[in-house]
Coordinates of C-alpha atoms and ligand atoms in Angstrom, one line a residue:
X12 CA 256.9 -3.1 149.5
X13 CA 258.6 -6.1 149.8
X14 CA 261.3 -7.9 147.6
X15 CA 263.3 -11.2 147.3
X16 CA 266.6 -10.3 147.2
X17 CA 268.7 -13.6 145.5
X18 CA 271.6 -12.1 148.0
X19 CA 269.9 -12.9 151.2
X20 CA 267.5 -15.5 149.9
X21 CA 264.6 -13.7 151.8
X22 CA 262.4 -10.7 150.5
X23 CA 263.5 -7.4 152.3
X24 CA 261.3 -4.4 152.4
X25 CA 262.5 -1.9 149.7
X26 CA 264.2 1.0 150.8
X27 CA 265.4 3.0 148.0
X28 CA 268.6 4.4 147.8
X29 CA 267.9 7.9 147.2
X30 CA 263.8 9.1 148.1
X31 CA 261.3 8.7 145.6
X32 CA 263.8 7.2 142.9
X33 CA 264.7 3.5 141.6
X34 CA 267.9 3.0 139.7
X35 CA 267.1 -0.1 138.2
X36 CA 269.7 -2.2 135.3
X37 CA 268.3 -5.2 133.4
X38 CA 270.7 -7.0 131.6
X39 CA 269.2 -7.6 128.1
X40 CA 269.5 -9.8 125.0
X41 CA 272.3 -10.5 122.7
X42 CA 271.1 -9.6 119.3
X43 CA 271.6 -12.5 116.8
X44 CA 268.3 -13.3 115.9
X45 CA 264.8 -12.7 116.9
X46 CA 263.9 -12.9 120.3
X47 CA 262.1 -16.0 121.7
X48 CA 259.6 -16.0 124.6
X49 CA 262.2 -17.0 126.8
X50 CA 263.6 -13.9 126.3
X51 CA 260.3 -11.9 126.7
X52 CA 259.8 -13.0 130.3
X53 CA 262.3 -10.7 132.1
X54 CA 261.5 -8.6 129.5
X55 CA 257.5 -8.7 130.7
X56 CA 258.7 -9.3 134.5
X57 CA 260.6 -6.1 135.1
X58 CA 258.7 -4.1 132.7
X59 CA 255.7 -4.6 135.6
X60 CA 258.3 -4.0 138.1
X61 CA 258.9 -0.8 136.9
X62 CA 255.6 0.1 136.3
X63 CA 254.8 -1.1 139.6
X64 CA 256.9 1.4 141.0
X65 CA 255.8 4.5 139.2
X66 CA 252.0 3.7 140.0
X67 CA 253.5 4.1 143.8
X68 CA 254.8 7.3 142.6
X69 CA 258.4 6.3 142.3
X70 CA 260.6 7.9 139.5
X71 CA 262.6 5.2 137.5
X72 CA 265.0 5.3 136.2
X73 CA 265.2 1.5 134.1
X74 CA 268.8 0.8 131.5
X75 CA 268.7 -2.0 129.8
X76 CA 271.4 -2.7 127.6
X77 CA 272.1 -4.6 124.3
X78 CA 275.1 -7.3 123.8
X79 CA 275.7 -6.3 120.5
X80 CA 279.3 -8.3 120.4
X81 CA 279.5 -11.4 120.8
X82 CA 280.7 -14.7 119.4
X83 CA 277.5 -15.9 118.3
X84 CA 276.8 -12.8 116.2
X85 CA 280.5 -13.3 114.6
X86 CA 279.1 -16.7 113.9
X87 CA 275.9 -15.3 112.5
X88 CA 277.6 -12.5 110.3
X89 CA 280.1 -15.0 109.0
X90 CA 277.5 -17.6 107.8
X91 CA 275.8 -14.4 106.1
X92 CA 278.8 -12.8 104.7
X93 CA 277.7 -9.5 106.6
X94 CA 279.2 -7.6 109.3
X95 CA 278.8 -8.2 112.9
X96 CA 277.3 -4.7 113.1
X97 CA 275.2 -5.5 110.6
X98 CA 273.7 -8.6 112.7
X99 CA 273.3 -6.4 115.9
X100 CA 271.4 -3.5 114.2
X101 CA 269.3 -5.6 112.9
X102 CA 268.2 -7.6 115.5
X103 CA 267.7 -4.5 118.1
X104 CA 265.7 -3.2 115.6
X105 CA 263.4 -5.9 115.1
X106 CA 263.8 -6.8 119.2
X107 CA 262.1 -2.9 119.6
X108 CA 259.1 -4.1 117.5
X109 CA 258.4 -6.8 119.7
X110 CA 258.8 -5.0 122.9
X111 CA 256.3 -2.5 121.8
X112 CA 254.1 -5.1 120.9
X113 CA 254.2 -6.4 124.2
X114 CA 254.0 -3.2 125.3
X115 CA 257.2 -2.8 127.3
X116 CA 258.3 0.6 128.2
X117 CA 261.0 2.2 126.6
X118 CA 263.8 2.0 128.8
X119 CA 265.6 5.4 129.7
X120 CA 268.6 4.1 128.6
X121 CA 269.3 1.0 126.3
X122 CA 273.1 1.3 126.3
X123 CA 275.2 -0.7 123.1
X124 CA 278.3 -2.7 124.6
X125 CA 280.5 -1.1 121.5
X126 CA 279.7 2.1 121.9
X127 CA 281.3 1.7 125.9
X128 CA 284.3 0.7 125.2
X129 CA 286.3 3.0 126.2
X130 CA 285.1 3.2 129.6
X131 CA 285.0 -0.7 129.6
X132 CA 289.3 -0.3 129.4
X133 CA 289.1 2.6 132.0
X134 CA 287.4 -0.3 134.2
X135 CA 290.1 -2.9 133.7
X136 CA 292.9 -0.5 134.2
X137 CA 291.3 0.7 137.9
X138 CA 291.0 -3.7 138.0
X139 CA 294.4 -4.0 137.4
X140 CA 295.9 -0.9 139.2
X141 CA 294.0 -2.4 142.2
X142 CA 295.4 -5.7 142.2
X143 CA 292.4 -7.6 140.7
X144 CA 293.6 -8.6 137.3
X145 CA 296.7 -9.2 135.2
X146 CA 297.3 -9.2 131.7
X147 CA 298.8 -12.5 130.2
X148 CA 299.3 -12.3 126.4
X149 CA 296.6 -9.8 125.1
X150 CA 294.3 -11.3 127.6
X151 CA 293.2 -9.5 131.0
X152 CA 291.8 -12.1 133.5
X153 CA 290.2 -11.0 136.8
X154 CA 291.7 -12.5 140.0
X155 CA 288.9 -14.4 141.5
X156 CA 290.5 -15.3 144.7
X157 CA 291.7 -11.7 145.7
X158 CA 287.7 -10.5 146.0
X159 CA 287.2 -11.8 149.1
X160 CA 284.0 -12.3 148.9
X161 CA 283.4 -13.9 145.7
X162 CA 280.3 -16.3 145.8
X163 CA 277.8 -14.0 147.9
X164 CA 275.2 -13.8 145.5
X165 CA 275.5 -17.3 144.3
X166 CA 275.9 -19.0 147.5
X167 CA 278.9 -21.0 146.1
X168 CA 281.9 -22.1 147.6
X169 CA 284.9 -21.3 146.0
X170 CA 286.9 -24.5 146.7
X171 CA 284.1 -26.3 145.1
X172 CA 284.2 -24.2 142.1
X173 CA 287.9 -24.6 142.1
X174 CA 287.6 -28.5 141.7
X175 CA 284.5 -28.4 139.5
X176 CA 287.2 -25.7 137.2
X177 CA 290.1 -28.3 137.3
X178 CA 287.9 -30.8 135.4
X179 CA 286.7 -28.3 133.0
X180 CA 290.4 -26.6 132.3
X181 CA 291.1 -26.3 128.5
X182 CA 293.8 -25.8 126.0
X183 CA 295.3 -22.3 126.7
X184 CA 293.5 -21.7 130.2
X185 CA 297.0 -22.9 132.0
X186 CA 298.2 -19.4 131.8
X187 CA 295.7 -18.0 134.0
X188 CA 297.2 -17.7 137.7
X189 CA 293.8 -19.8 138.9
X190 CA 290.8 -21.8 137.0
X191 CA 288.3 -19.9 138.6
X192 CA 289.9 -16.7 137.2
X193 CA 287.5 -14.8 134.2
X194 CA 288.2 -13.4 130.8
X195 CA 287.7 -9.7 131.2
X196 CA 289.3 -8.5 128.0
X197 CA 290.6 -10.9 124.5
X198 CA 292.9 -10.2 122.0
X199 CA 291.5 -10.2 118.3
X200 CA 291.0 -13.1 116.0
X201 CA 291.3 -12.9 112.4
X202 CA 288.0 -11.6 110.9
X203 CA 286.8 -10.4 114.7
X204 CA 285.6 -6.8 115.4
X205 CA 288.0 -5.5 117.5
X206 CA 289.4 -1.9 119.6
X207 CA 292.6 -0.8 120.6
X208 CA 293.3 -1.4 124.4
X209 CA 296.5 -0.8 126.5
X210 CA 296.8 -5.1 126.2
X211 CA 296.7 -4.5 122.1
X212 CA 293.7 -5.0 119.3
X213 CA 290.7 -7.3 121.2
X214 CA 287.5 -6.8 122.7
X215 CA 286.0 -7.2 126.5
X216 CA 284.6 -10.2 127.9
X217 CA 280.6 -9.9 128.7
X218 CA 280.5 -9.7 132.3
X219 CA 283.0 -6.3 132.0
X220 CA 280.1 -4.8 129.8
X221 CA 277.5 -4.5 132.3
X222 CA 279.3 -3.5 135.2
X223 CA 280.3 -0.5 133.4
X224 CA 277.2 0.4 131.2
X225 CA 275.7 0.5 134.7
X226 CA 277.9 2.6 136.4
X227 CA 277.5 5.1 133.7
X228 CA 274.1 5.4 133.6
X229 CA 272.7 5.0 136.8
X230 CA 276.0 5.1 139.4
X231 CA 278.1 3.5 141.6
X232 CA 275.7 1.6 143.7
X233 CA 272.1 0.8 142.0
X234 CA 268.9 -0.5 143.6
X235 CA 268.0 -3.1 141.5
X236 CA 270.1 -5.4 139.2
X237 CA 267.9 -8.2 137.8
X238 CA 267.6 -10.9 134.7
X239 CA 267.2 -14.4 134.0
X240 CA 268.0 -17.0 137.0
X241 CA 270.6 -18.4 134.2
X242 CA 272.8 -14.9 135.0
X243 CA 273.2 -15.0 139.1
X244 CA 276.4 -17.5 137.8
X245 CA 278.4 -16.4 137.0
X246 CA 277.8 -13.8 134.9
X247 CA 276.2 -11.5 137.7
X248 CA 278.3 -12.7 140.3
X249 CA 281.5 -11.7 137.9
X250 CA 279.4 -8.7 137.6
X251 CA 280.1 -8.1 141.9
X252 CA 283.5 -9.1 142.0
X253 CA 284.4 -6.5 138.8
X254 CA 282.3 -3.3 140.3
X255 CA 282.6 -3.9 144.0
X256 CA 286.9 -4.2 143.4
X257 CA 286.7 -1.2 141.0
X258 CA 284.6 1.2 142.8
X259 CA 284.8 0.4 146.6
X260 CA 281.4 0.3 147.4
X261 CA 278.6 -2.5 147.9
X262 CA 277.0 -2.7 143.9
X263 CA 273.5 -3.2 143.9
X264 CA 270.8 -3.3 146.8
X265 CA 268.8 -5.6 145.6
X266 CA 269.0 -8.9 142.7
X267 CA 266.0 -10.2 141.2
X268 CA 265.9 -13.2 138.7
X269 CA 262.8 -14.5 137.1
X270 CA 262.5 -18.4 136.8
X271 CA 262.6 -20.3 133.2
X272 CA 260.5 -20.0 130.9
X273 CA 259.9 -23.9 130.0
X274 CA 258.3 -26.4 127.3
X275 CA 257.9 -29.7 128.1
X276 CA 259.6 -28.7 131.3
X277 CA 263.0 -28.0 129.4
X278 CA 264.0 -24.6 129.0
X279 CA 263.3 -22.6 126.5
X280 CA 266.1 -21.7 124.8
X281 CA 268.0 -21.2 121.4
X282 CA 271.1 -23.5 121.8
X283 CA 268.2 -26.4 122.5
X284 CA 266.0 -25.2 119.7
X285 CA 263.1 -26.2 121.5
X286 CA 261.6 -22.7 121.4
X287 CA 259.1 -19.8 119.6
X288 CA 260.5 -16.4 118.8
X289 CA 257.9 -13.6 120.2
X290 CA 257.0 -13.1 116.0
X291 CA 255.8 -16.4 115.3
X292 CA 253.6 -16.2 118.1
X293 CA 252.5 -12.4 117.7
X294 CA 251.5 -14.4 114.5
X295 CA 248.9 -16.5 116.5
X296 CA 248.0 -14.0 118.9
X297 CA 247.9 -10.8 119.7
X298 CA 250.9 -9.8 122.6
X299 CA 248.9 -8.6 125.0
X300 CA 248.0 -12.7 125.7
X301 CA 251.5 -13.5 126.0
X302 CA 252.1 -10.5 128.6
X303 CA 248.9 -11.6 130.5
X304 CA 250.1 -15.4 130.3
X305 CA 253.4 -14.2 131.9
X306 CA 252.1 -12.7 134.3
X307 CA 249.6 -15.0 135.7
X308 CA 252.3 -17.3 137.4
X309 CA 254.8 -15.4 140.1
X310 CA 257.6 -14.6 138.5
X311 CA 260.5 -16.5 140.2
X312 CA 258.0 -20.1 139.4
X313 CA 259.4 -21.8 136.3
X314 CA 256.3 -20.9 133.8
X315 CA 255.4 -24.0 131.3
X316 CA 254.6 -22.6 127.8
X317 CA 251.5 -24.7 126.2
X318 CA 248.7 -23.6 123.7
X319 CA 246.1 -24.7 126.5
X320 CA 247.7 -22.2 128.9
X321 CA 247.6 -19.4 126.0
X322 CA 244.2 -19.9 125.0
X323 CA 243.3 -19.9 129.6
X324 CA 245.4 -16.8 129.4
X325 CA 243.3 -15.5 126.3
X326 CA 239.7 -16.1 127.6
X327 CA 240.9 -14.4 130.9
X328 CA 242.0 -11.5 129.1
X329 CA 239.0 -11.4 127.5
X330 CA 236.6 -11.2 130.2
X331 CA 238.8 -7.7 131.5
X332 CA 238.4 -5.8 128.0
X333 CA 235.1 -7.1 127.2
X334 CA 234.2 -5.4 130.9
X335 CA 235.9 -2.2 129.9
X336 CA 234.2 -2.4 126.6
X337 CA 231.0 -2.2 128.5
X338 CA 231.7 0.4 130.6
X339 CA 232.3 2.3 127.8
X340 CA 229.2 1.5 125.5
X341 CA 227.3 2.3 128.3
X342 CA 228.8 5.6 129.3
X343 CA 227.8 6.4 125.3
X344 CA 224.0 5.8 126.1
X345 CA 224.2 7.0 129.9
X346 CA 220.7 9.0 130.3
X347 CA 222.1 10.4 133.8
X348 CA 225.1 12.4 134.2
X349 CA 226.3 13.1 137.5
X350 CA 226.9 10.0 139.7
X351 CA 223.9 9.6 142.7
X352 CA 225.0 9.0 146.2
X353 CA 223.7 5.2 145.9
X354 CA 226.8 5.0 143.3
X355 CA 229.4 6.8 145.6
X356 CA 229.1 4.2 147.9
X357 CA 229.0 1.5 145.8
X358 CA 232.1 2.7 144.1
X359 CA 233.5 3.5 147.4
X360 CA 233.5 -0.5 147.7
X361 CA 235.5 -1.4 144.7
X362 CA 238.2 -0.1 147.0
X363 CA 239.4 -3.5 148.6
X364 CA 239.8 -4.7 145.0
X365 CA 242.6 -1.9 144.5
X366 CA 244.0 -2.5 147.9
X367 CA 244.5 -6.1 147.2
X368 CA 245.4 -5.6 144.0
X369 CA 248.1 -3.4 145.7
X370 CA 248.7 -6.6 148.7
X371 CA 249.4 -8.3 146.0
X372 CA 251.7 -6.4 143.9
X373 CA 253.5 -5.3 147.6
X374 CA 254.6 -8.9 148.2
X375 CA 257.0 -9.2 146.3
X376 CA 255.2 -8.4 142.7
X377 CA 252.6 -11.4 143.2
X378 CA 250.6 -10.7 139.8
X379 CA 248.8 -14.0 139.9
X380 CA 247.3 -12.4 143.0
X381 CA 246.8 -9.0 141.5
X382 CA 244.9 -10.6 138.3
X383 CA 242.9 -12.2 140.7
X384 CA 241.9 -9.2 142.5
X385 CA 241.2 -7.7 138.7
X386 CA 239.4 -10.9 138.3
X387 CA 237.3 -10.1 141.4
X388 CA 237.1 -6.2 140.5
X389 CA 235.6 -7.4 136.8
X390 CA 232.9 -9.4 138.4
X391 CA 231.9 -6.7 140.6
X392 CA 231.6 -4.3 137.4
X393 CA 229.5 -7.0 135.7
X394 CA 226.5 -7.1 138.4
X395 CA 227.0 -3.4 139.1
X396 CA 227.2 -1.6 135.7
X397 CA 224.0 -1.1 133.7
X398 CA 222.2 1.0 131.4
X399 CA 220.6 2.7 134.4
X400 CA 224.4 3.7 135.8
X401 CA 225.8 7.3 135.7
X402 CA 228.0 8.3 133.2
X403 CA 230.0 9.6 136.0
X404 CA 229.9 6.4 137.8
X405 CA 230.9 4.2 135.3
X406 CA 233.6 6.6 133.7
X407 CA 235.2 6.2 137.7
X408 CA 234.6 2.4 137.2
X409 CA 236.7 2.3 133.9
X410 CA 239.4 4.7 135.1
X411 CA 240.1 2.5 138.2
X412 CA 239.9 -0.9 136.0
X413 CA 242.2 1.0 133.7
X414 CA 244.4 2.2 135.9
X415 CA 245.5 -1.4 137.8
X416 CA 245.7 -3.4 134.6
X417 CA 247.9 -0.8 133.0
X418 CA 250.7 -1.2 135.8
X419 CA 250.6 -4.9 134.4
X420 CA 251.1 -3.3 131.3
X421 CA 247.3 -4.5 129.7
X422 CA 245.6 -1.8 127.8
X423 CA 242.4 -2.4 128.3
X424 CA 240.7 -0.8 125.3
X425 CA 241.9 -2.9 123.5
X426 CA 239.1 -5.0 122.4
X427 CA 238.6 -3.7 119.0
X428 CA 241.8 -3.8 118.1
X429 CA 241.8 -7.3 119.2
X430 CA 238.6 -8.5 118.0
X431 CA 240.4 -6.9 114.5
X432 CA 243.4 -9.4 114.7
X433 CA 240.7 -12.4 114.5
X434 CA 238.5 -11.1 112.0
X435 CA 241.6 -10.8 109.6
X436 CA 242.8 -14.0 110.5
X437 CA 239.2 -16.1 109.4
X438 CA 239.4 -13.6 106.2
X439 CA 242.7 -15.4 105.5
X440 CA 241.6 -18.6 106.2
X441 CA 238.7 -18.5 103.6
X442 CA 240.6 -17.0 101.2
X443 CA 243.0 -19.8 102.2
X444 CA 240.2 -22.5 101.8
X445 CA 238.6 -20.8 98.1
X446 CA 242.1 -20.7 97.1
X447 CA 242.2 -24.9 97.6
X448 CA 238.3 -25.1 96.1
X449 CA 237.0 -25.6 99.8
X450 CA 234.2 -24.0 99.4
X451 CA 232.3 -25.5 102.2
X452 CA 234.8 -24.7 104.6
X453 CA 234.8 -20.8 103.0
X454 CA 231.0 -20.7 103.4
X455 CA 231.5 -22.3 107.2
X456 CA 234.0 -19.4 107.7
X457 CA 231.4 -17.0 106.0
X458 CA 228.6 -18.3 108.5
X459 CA 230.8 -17.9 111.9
X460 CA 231.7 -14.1 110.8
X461 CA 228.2 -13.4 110.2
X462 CA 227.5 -14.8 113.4
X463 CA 229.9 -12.6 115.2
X464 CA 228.1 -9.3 113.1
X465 CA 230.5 -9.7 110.4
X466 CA 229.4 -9.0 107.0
X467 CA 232.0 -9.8 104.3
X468 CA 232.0 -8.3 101.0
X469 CA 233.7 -10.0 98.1
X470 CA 235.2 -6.8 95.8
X471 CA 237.7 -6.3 93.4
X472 CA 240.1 -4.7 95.9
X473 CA 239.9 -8.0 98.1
X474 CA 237.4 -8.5 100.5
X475 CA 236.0 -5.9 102.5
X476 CA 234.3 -6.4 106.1
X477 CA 232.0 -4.6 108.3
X478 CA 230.1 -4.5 111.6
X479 CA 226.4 -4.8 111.4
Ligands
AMP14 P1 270.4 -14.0 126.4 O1 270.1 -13.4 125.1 O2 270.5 -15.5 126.4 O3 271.6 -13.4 127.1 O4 269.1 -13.8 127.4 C1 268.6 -12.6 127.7 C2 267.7 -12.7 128.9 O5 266.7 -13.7 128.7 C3 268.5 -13.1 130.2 O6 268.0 -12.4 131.3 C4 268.1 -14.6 130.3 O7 268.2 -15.0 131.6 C5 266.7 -14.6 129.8 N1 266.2 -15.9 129.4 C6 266.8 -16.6 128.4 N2 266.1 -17.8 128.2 C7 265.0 -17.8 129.1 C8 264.0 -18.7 129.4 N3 263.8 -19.8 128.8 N4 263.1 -18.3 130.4 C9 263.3 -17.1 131.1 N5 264.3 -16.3 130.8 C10 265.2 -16.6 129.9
ZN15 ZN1 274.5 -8.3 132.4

């Protein structure tokens, strides 16, 4: 299995740490508000990394933390009179409900920033002890220069950094030793959640938080570190300097960063406001199509969101659950049971679609490649499946189409449950159009239901629909 690692530039084959285990840390959102697709990508990305690596039999073990303090949900709980707490709980709360919609794992471990503080100061004293940071006024700064090898991952120079930081220097950064030094614990401003430290009442900068959610839960050194290509600087790069200084060993093995989500080939992203949060469009769709239109580009490409590319993503989705669908009516009129030995060869074909399926997914997690080889398997199922097939031989034919889209996180019977989703939103749209005296446009809307075997019956409860 291969891997770009952002370190070397180059994908390296994967050699885990310890046999038969992946100790994997993702850094997640901060919770202010409902996520946006943006967010969703490494969300999707590394959720098919990691199930990527179980289908190979690894055991993983995947954190994924929350920044649930922050100045932008100070800024949010101020505007609503609430507590910051208040902001964050809400948020991860409605954050879970779209990660189960796109079907993302649970992660073993999804670590809260405030409830690590403690071993957040533990890190900045061993920082300090060591030489790598000093206290100036209530604030610890880390001591870029000292780390010697400050700019691996990044591939920056620090004497370009250091002019680039001379421009930027601000009010109050003059007592830092050096402008390329970081904040790694503040004091506390009026009306600011805050914990008692050794450097008085403050809280610690963001970079501190992962380095030490990560070393609790999965170690010292990690496989895989990975987020957003926005995070390799500086926040991951702080991230080195903070647990390579503290702990005296190399950090993580490998760093992986997925490319931008875009629109109109800007990036996606709150501060710009040029984005959709994962509700509004779970609104439109169901999830599964975003997941499958993530995953049909690689994921370090930038990925342009458009409704042309959803609606691609959608019909190509389609065609896999509508296969599955198949399979499974026809295993519910199969007349012969046991599968003939004209089958077991056939089915000993649909092998090369799992192998390069797994070529694919091997080279460094190409899924446009692995849907394609789905793509190729689905065809194969549609001119050798019939009412004349084995229940045997079909039930193996679903089981394998099952089994590969899974690892990219597709359920595949799904169809009903998607088919559902439509139906209710035409219901809405002609009681939408009655509502404004449109009754043309309600009959229309009556005539395409019926057309798709959908009878609609107009009671007191509401409207009621079947199959026919
Ligand atoms: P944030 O809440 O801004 O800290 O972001 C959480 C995660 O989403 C990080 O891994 C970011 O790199 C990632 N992210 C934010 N915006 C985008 C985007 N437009 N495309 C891809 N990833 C993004
Ligand atoms: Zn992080």
């Amino acid at each position: 299995m291969k891997i770009y690692n952002t370190m070397s530039k180059s994908k390296e084959e994967f050699i885990p740490l310890e046999e038969g285990k992946v100790k994997m840390y993702v850094c997640g959102p901060t919770v202010y508000n409902f996520i946006h697709i943006g967010n969703a990508r490494p969300m999707i990305v590394f959720d098919t990394v990691r199930r990527y690596f179980e289908y190979r039999g690894y055991d993983v073990n995947f954190v994924s933390n929350f920044t649930d303090v922050d100045d932008k949900i100070i800024r949010k709980a101020n505007e609503e009179g609430v507590t910051a707490d208040e902001i964050s709980k809400r948020y991860i709360e409605e954050c879970k409900k779209d990660m189960e919609g796109m079907n993302i794992k649970p992660a073993t471990k999804n670590p809260l920033a405030t409830e690590e503080i403690g071993g957040m100061i533990d890190m900045i004293s061993t920082l300090i002890e060591k030489g790598y940071a000093y206290e100036k006024n209530g604030t610890v700064y880390y001591r870029t220069r000292k780390f010697e090898e400050y700019g691996k991952l990044s591939h920056k120079n620090l004497d370009d950094l250091q002019s680039g930081g001379r421009a930027l220097l601000v009010t109050g950064e003059d007592e830092k030793e050096d402008s390329l030094d970081f904040v790694l614990w503040k004091p506390k401003k009026e009306g600011e959640p805050a914990w008692q430290s050794p450097w008085g009442e403050g809280r610690p900068g963001w970079h501190i938080e992962c380095s030490e959610m990560s070393k609790k839960y999965l170690g010292e050194q990690i496989d895989i570190h990975a987020g957003g290509e926005d995070l390799i600087f500086p926040h991951h790069e702080n991230e080195i300097a903070q647990s390579e200084a503290a702990n005296g060993k190399a950090f993580a093995k490998y760093w992986m960063h997925n490319g931008f989500l875009n629109i109109d080939n800007r990036k996606m992203s709150k501060s710009l406001g040029n984005f959709f949060t994962v509700r509004e469009i779970s609104e439109k769709y169901d999830l599964q199509v975003l997941r499958f239109f993530m995953l049909s580009a690689h994921y370090r490409s930038p990925l342009n969101f458009s409704a042309g590319l959803m609606e691609a993503a959608g019909n190509g989705l389609e065609r896999i659950v509508t296969a599955a669908a198949n399979l499974k009516f026809l295993m519910g009129n199969a007349q012969v049971e046991k599968i003939t030995e004209e089958e077991a060869s056939l089915f000993a074909q649909t092998d090369r679609f799992k192998e390069n399926f797994e070529k694919a997914m091997d080279d460094d997690f190409n899924t446009a490649d692995a849907i394609a080889a789905i793509f190729d398997f689905v065809k194969f199922i549609n001119t050798n499946a019939s009412g004349n097939s084995s229940k045997e031989y079909l039930g193996k034919l679903h089981e394998r189409l099952a089994e590969l889209s899974n690892v990219l996180g597709i359920i595949v019977d799904k169809k009903d449950e998607m088919l559902d989703a439509e139906i209710e939103k035409m219901i809405e749209e002609r009681q939408a159009a009655r509502k404004n005296r449109d009754f043309a446009r309600a009959d229309q809307i009556r005539a395409d239901l019926l057309a798709k075997g959908i009878v609609l019956e107009d009671t007191r409860e509401g409207v009621k629909w079947k199959r026919v």
